[in-house]
Short mmCIF file of C-alpha atoms in Angstrom, two decimals:
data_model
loop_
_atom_site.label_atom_id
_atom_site.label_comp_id
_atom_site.label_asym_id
_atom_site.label_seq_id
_atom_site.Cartn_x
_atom_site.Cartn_y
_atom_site.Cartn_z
CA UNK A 1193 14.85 -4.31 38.32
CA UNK A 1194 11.26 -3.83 37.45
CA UNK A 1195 9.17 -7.05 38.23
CA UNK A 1196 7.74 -8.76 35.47
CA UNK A 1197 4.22 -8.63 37.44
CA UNK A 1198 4.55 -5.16 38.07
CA UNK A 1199 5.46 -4.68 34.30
CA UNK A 1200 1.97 -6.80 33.31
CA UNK A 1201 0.07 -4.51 35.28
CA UNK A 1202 1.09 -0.91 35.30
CA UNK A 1203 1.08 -1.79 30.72
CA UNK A 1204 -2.19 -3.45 31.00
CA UNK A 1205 -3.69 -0.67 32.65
CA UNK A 1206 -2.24 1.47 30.28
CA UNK A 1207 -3.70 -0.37 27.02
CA UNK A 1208 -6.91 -0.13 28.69
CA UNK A 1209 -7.32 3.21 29.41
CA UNK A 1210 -5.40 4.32 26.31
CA UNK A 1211 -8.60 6.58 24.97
CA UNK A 1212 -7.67 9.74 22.66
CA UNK A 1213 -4.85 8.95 20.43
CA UNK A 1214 -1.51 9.16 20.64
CA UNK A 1215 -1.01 12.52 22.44
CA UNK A 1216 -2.83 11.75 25.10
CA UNK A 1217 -1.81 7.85 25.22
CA UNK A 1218 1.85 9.35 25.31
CA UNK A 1219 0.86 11.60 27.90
CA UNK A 1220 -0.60 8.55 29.83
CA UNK A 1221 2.56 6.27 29.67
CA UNK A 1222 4.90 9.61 30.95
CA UNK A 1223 2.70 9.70 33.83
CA UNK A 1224 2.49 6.18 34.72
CA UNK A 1225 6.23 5.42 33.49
CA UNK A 1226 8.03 8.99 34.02
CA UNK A 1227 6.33 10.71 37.06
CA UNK A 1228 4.37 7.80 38.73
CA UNK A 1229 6.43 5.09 39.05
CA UNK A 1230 9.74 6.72 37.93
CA UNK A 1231 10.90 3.53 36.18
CA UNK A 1232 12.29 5.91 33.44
CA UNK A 1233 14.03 9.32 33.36
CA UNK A 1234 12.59 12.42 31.25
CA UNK A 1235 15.71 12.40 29.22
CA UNK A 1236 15.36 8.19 28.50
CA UNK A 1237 11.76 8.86 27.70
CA UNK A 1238 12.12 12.06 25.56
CA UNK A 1239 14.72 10.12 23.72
CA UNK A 1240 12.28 7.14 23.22
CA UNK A 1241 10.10 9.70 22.03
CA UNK A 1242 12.13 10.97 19.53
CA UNK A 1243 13.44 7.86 18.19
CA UNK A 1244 9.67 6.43 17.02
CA UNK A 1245 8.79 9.61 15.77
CA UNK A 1246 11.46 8.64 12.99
CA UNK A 1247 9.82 5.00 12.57
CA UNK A 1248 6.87 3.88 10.44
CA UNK A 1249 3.89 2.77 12.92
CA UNK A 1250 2.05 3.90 15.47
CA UNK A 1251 4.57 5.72 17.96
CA UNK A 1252 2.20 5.52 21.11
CA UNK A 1253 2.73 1.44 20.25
CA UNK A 1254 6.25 1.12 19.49
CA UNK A 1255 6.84 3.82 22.31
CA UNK A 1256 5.22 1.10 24.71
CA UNK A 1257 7.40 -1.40 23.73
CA UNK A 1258 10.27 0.58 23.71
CA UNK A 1259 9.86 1.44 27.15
CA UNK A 1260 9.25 -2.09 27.95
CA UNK A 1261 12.64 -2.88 26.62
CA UNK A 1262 14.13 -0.53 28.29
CA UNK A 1263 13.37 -1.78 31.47
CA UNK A 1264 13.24 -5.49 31.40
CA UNK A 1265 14.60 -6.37 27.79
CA UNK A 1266 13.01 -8.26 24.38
CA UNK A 1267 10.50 -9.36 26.85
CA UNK A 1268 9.60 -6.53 28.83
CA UNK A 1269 9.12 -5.00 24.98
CA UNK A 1270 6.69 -8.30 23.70
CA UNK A 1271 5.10 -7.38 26.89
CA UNK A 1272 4.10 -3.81 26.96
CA UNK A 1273 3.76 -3.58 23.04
CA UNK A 1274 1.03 -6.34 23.14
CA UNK A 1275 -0.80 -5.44 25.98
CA UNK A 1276 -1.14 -1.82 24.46
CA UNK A 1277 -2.65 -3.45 21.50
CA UNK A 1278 -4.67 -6.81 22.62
CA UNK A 1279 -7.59 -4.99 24.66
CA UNK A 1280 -8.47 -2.35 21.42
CA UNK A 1281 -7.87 -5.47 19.33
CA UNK A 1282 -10.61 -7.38 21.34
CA UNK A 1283 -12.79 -4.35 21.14
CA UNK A 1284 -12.60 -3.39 17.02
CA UNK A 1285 -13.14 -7.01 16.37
CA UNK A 1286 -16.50 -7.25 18.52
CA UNK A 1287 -17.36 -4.15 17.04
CA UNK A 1288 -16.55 -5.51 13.71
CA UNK A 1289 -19.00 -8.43 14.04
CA UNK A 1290 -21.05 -6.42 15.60
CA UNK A 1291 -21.63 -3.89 12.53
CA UNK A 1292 -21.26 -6.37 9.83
CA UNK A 1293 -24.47 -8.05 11.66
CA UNK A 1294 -26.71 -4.92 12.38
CA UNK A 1295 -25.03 -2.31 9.92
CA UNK A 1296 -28.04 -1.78 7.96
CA UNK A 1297 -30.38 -1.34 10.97
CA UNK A 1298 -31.64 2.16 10.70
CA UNK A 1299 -30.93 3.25 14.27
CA UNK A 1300 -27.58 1.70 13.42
CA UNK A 1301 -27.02 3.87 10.39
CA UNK A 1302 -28.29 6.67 12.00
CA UNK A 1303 -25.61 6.71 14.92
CA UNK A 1304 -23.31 5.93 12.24
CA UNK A 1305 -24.10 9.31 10.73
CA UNK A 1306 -23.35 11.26 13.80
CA UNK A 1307 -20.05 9.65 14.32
CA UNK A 1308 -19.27 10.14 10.75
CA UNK A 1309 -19.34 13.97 11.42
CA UNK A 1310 -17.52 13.85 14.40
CA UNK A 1311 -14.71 12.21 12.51
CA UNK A 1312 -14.44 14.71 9.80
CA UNK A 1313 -13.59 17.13 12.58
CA UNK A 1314 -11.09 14.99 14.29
CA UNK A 1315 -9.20 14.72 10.44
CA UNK A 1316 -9.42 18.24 10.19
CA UNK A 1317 -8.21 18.62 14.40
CA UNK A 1318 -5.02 16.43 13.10
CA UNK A 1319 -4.75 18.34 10.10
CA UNK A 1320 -4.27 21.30 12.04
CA UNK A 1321 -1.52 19.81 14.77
CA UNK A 1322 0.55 18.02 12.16
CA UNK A 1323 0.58 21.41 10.13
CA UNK A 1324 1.78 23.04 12.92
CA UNK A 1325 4.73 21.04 14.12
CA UNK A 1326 5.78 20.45 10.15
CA UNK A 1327 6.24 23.90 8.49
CA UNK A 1328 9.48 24.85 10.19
CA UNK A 1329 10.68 25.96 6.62
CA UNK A 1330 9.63 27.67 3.35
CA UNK A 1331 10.64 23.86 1.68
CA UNK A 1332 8.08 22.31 3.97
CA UNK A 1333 5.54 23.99 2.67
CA UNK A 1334 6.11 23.52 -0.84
CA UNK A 1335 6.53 19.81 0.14
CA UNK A 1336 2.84 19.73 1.76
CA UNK A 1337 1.25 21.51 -1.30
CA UNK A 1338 2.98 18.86 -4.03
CA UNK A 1339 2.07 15.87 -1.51
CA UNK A 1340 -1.68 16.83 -1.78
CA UNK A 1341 -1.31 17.90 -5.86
CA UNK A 1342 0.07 14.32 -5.85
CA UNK A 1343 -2.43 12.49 -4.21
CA UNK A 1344 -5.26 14.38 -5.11
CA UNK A 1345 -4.90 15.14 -8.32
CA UNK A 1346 -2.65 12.69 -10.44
CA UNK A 1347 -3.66 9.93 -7.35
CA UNK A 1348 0.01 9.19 -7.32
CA UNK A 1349 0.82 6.17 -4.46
CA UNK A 1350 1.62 7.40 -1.25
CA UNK A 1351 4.84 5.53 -0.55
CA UNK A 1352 5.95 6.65 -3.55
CA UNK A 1353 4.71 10.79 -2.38
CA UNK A 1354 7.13 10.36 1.03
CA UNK A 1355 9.72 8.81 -0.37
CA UNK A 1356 10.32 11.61 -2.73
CA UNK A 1357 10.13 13.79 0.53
CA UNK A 1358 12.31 12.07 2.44
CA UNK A 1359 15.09 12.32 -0.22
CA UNK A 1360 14.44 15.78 -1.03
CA UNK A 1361 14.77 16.21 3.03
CA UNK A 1362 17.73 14.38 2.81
CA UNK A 1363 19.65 16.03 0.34
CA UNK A 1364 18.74 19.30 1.36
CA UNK A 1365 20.22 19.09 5.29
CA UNK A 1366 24.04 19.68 5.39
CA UNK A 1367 25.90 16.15 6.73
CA UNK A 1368 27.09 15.86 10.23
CA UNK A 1369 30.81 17.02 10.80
CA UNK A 1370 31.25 14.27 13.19
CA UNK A 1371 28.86 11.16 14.06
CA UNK A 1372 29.49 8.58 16.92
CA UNK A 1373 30.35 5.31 15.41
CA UNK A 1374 27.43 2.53 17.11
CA UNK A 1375 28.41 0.75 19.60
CA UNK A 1376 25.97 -2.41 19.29
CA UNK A 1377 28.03 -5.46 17.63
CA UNK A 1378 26.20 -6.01 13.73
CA UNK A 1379 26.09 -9.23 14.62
CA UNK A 1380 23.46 -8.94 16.96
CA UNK A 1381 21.55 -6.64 14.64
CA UNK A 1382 21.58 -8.91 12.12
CA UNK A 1383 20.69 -11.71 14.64
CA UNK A 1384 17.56 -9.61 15.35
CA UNK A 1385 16.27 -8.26 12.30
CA UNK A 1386 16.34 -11.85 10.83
CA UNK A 1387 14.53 -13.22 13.58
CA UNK A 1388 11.89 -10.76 13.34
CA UNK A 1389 11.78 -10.72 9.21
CA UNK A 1390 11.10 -14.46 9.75
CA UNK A 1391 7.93 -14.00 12.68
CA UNK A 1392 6.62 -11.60 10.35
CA UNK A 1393 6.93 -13.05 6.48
CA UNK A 1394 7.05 -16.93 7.47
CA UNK A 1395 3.25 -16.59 7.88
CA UNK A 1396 2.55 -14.75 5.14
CA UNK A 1397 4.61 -17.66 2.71
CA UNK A 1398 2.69 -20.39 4.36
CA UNK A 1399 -0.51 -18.82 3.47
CA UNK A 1400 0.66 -18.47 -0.04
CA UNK A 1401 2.66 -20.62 -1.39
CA UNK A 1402 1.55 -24.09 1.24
CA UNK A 1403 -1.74 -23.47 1.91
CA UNK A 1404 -2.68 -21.49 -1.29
CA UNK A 1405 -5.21 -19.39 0.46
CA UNK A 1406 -4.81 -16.23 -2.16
CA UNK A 1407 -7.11 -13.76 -0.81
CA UNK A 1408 -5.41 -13.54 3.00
CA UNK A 1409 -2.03 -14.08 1.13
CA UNK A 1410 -3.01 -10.45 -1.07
CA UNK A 1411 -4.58 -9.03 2.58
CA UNK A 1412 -1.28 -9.75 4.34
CA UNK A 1413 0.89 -8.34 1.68
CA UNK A 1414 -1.12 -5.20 1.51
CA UNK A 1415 -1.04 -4.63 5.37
CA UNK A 1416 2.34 -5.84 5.00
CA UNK A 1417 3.32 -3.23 2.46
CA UNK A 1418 1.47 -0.47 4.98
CA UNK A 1419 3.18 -0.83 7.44
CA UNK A 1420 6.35 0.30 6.24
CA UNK A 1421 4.89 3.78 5.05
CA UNK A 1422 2.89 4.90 8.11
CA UNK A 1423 4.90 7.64 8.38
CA UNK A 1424 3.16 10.66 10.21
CA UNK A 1425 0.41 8.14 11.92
CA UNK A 1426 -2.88 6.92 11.18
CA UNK A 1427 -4.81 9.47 9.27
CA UNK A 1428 -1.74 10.26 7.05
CA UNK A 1429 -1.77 6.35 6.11
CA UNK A 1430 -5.90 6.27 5.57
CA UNK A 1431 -5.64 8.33 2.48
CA UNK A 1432 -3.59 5.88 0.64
CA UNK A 1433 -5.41 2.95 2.02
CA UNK A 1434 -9.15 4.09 1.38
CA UNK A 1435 -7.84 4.90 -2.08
CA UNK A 1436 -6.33 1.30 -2.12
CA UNK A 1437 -9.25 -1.27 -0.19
CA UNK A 1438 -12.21 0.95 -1.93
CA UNK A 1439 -11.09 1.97 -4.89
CA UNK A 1440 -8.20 -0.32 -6.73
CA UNK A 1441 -9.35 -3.66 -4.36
CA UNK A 1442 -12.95 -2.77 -3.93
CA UNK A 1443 -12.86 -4.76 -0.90
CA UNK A 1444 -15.00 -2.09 1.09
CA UNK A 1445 -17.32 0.80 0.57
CA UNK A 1446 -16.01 4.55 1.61
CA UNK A 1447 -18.81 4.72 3.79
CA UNK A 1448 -17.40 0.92 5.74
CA UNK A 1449 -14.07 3.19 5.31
CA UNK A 1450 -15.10 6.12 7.52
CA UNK A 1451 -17.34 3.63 10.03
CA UNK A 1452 -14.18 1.96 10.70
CA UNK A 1453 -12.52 5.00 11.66
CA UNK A 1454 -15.51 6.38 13.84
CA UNK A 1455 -15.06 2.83 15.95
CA UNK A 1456 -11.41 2.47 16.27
CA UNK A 1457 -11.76 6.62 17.67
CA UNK A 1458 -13.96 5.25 20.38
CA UNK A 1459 -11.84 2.46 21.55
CA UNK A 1460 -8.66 2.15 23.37
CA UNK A 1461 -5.11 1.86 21.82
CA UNK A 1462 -3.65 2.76 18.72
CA UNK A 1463 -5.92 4.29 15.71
CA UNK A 1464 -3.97 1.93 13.11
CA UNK A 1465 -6.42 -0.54 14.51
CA UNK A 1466 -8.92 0.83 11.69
CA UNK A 1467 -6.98 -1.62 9.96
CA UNK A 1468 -8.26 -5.10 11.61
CA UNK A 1469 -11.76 -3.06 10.85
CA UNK A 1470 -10.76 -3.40 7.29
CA UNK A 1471 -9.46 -6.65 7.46
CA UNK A 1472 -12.04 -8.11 8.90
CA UNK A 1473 -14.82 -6.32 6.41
CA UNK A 1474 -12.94 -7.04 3.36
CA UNK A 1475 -12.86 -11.45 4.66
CA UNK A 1476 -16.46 -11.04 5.38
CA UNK A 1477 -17.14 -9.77 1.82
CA UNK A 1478 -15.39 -12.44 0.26
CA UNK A 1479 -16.26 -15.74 2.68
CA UNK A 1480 -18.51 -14.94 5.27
CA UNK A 1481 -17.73 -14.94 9.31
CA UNK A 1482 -15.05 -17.80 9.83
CA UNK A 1483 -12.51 -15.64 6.90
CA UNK A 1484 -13.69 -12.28 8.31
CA UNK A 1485 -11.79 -13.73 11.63
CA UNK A 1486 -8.91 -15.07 10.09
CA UNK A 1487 -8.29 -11.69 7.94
CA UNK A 1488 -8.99 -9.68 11.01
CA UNK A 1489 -5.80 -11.69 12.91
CA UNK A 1490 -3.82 -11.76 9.67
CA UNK A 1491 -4.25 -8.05 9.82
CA UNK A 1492 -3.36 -7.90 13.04
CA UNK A 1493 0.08 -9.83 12.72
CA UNK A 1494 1.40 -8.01 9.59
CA UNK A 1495 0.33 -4.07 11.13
CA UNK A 1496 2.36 -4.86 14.32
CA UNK A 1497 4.81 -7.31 14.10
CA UNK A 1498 7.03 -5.09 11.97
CA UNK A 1499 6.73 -2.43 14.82
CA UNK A 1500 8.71 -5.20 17.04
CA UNK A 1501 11.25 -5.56 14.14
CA UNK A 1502 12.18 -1.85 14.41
CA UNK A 1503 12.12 -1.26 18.25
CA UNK A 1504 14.48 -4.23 19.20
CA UNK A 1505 16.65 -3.93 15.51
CA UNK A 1506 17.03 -0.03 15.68
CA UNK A 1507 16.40 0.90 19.87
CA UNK A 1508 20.50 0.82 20.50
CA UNK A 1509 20.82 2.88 17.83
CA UNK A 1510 19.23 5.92 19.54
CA UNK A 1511 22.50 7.88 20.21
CA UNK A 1512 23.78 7.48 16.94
CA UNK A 1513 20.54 7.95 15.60
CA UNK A 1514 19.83 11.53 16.96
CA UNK A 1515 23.26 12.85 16.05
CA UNK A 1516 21.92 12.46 12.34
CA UNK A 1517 21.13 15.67 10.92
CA UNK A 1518 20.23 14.55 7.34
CA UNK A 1519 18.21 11.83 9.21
CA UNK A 1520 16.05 14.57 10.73
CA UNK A 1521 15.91 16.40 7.90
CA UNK A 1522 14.40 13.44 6.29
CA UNK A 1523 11.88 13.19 8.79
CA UNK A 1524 10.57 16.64 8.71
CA UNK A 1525 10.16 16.53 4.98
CA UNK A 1526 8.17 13.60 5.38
CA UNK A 1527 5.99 15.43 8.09
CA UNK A 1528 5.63 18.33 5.75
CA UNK A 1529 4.30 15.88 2.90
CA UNK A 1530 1.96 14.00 5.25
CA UNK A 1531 0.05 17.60 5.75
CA UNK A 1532 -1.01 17.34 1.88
CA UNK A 1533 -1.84 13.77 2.76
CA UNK A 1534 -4.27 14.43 5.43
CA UNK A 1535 -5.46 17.56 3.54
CA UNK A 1536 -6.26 14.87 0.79
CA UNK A 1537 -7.69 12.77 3.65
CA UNK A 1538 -9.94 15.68 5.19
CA UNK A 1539 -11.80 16.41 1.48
CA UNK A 1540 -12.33 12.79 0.85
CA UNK A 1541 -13.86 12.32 4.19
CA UNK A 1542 -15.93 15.64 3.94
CA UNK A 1543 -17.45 14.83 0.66
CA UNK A 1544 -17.78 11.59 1.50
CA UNK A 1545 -19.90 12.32 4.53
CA UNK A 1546 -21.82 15.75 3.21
CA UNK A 1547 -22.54 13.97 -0.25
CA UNK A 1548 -23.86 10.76 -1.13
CA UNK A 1549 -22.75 10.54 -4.56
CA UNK A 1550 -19.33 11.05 -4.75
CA UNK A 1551 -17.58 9.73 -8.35
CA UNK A 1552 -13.36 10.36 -9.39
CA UNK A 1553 -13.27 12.60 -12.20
CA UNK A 1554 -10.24 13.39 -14.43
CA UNK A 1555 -8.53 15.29 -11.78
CA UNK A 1556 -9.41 14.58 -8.67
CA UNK A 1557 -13.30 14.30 -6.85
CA UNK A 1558 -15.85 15.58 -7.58
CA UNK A 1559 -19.24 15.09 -5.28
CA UNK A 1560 -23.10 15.35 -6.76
CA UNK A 1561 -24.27 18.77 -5.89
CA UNK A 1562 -27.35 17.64 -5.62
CA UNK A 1563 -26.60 14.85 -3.47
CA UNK A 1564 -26.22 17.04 -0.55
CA UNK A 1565 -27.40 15.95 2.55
CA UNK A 1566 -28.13 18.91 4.94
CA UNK A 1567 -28.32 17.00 8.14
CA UNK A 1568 -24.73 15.63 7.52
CA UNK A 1569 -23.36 18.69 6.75
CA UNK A 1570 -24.98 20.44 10.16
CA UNK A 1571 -23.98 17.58 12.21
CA UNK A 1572 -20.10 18.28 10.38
CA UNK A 1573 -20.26 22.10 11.41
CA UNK A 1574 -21.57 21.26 15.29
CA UNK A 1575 -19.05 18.85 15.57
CA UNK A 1576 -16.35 21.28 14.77
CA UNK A 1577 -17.43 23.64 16.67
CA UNK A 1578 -17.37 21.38 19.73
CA UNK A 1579 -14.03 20.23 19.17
CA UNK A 1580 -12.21 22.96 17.46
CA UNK A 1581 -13.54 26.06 19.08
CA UNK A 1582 -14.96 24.63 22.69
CA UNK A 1583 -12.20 22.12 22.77
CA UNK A 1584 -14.46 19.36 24.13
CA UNK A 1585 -12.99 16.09 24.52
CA UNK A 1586 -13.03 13.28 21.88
CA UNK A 1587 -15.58 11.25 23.55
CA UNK A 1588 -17.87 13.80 24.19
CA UNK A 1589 -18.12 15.02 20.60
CA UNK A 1590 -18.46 11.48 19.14
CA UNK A 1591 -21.48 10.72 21.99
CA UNK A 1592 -22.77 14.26 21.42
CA UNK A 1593 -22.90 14.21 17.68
CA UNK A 1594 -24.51 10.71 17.69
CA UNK A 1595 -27.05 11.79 19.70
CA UNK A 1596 -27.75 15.02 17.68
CA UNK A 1597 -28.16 12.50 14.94
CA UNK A 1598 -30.18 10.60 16.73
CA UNK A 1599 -32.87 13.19 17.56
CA UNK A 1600 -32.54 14.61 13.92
CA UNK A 1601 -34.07 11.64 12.77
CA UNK A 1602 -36.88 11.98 15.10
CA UNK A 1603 -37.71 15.25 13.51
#
């Protein structure tokens, strides 16, 4: 049995060095977990793999954990899941206090402009890799184009976008002719999922309804309510949240938005983490430092304490799970919608970042033509080109393109 020690470290290292997303923080655990120490078969990890693909959340995360369970139980899982997450955590919230602090410092702002560009490219990068693992069928691409006339146009809600998707997927996969009955007792399912329901809500109705504090009780709701619909990852969630904490809440600016997203690219674990960026903008807008803290860990609780809920409620499941073909099907609709949803994502970011007057119109955006700022939209080309056609590494672009921006403003 793996030692708990020996679990602490080889997870540790792995949240510390988990730089790039989740492809290559997936491709970091299999060689630590897989090939390294050999603690878990290909087929055990594969079907790991699989089974938080299906899950809201960040999969890199929950795969942690699940791995984690797998080798030394609800522990092992607390374990690996949290140290995946606490040294990024640490990071975005220094960063956090950091930016609310010197923000408007024009060397600040001027960085800020190169990473800006950088991260239009990476939306479009993840635009491109979702689009080509979801179009397996003629459907799926009629589900991507109504997701993004949805979002974009008639600024329908997002959950509301893939759950359509995942029915239509549904409905449209012929049923199993025969499915394994489960083999975990419900009792112990139940056991779990009302354990975890409690960890994660008790909070939540404390700050509410004891201590009356009304602004984290609306924060943790919100998060709350996201993390049930990250379907597809990070940037398919973003769309529906910008439109949410800048436009409906107006408890950030798009530009905050996008600067969040630049920061939580440049730090390790998952990208969700944009999220305690958020949280911890949107309590420094409405009380200063101390609430800014408290929103940041309230953020925190409700973005990843559901991801326990569904590793150690749904993790025996996996075998019955994967012999669910209208399950699947479900899933790949949903995949095939999130494509419209980053495509919404990538033209809010672009116009966002090449425009500085940007206003909602009737249907849809609509940006100032005569807002355009040249250097932003050169900065947005080079950056593509270094990552889409030279295939640099994340890193390098964001440091590159911050430094182009840099000397730009020496000109």
């Amino acid at each position: 049995m793996t030692s708990l020690k020996d679990l602490f470290i080889t997870f540790g290292k792995i949240g510390c060095l988990s730089f790039g997303g989740p492809a290559a923080q997936i491709a970091l655990m299999h060689k630590e977990l897989v090939d390294g120490r050999k603690w878990l078969s290909e087929q055990e990890f594969l079907s790991g793999l699989s089974f938080c693909m299906l899950l809201p959340g960040p999969e890199a995360m929950q795969l942690a954990t699940y791995s984690g369970w797998r080798l030394r139980g609800t522990l092992g899982g607390l374990i690996a899941g949290l140290l995946f997450v606490v040294p990024g955590a640490l990071v975005i919230l220094a960063l956090a206090a950091i930016y609310v602090s010197y923000g408007d410092v024009p060397l600040v702002q001027t960085l800020f402009l190169g990473v800006k560009a950088a991260v239009l490219a990476i939306v479009l990068e993840a635009l491109i890799k979702v689009a080509k693992r979801a179009f397996k069928l003629p459907l799926h691409w009629a589900l991507a184009l109504a997701s993004f006339i949805a979002i974009f146009v008639f600024a329908l809600p997002f959950p509301a976008v893939i759950g359509v998707a995942a029915l239509i997927g549904y409905l449209t996969t012929p049923k199993a002719e025969h499915v394994p009955t489960p083999s975990v007792p419900a009792a112990q399912t139940i056991t779990t999922i009302a354990l975890w329901l409690a960890i994660w809500w008790l909070p939540i109705l404390v700050l509410g309804f004891v201590i009356g504090q009304d602004f984290l009780f609306q924060l943790a709701l919100f998060f709350s309510k996201l993390a049930t619909v990250t379907f597809g990852g990070a940037y398919a969630v973003l769309a529906f949240m910008g439109q949410e904490v800048v436009q409906n809440l107006g408890w950030i600016s798009a530009a905050d938005m996008i600067d969040g997203l630049g920061l939580a690219e440049t730090t390790p674990g998952p990208l969700i983490l944009v999220t305690e960026f958020v949280g911890f903008l949107a309590g420094y807008n409405a009380g200063g430092a101390g609430l800014a803290v408290l929103a940041a860990i309230i953020t925190l609780w409700v973005t990843f304490v559901p991801c326990f809920l569904w590793i150690f409620a749904g993790a025996p499941y996996i075998a019955w799970m994967s012999a669910q073909p209208r399950l699947n099907g479900a899933l790949s609709a949903i995949t095939a919608a999130v494509v419209g949803v980053i495509a919404n994502l990538s033209i809010w970011f672009a116009m966002n970042v090449i425009f500085t007057k940007v206003e909602r119109v009737q249907f849809g955006w609509a940006p100032d033509l005569a807002s355009l700022d040249w250097g932003a939209l050169g900065l947005s080309l080079i950056a593509a080109i270094l990552l889409l056609r030279l295939h640099l590494g994340l890193l390098k672009v964001l440091f590159i393109s911050a430094l182009l921006a840099v000397g730009m403003s020496l000109i």
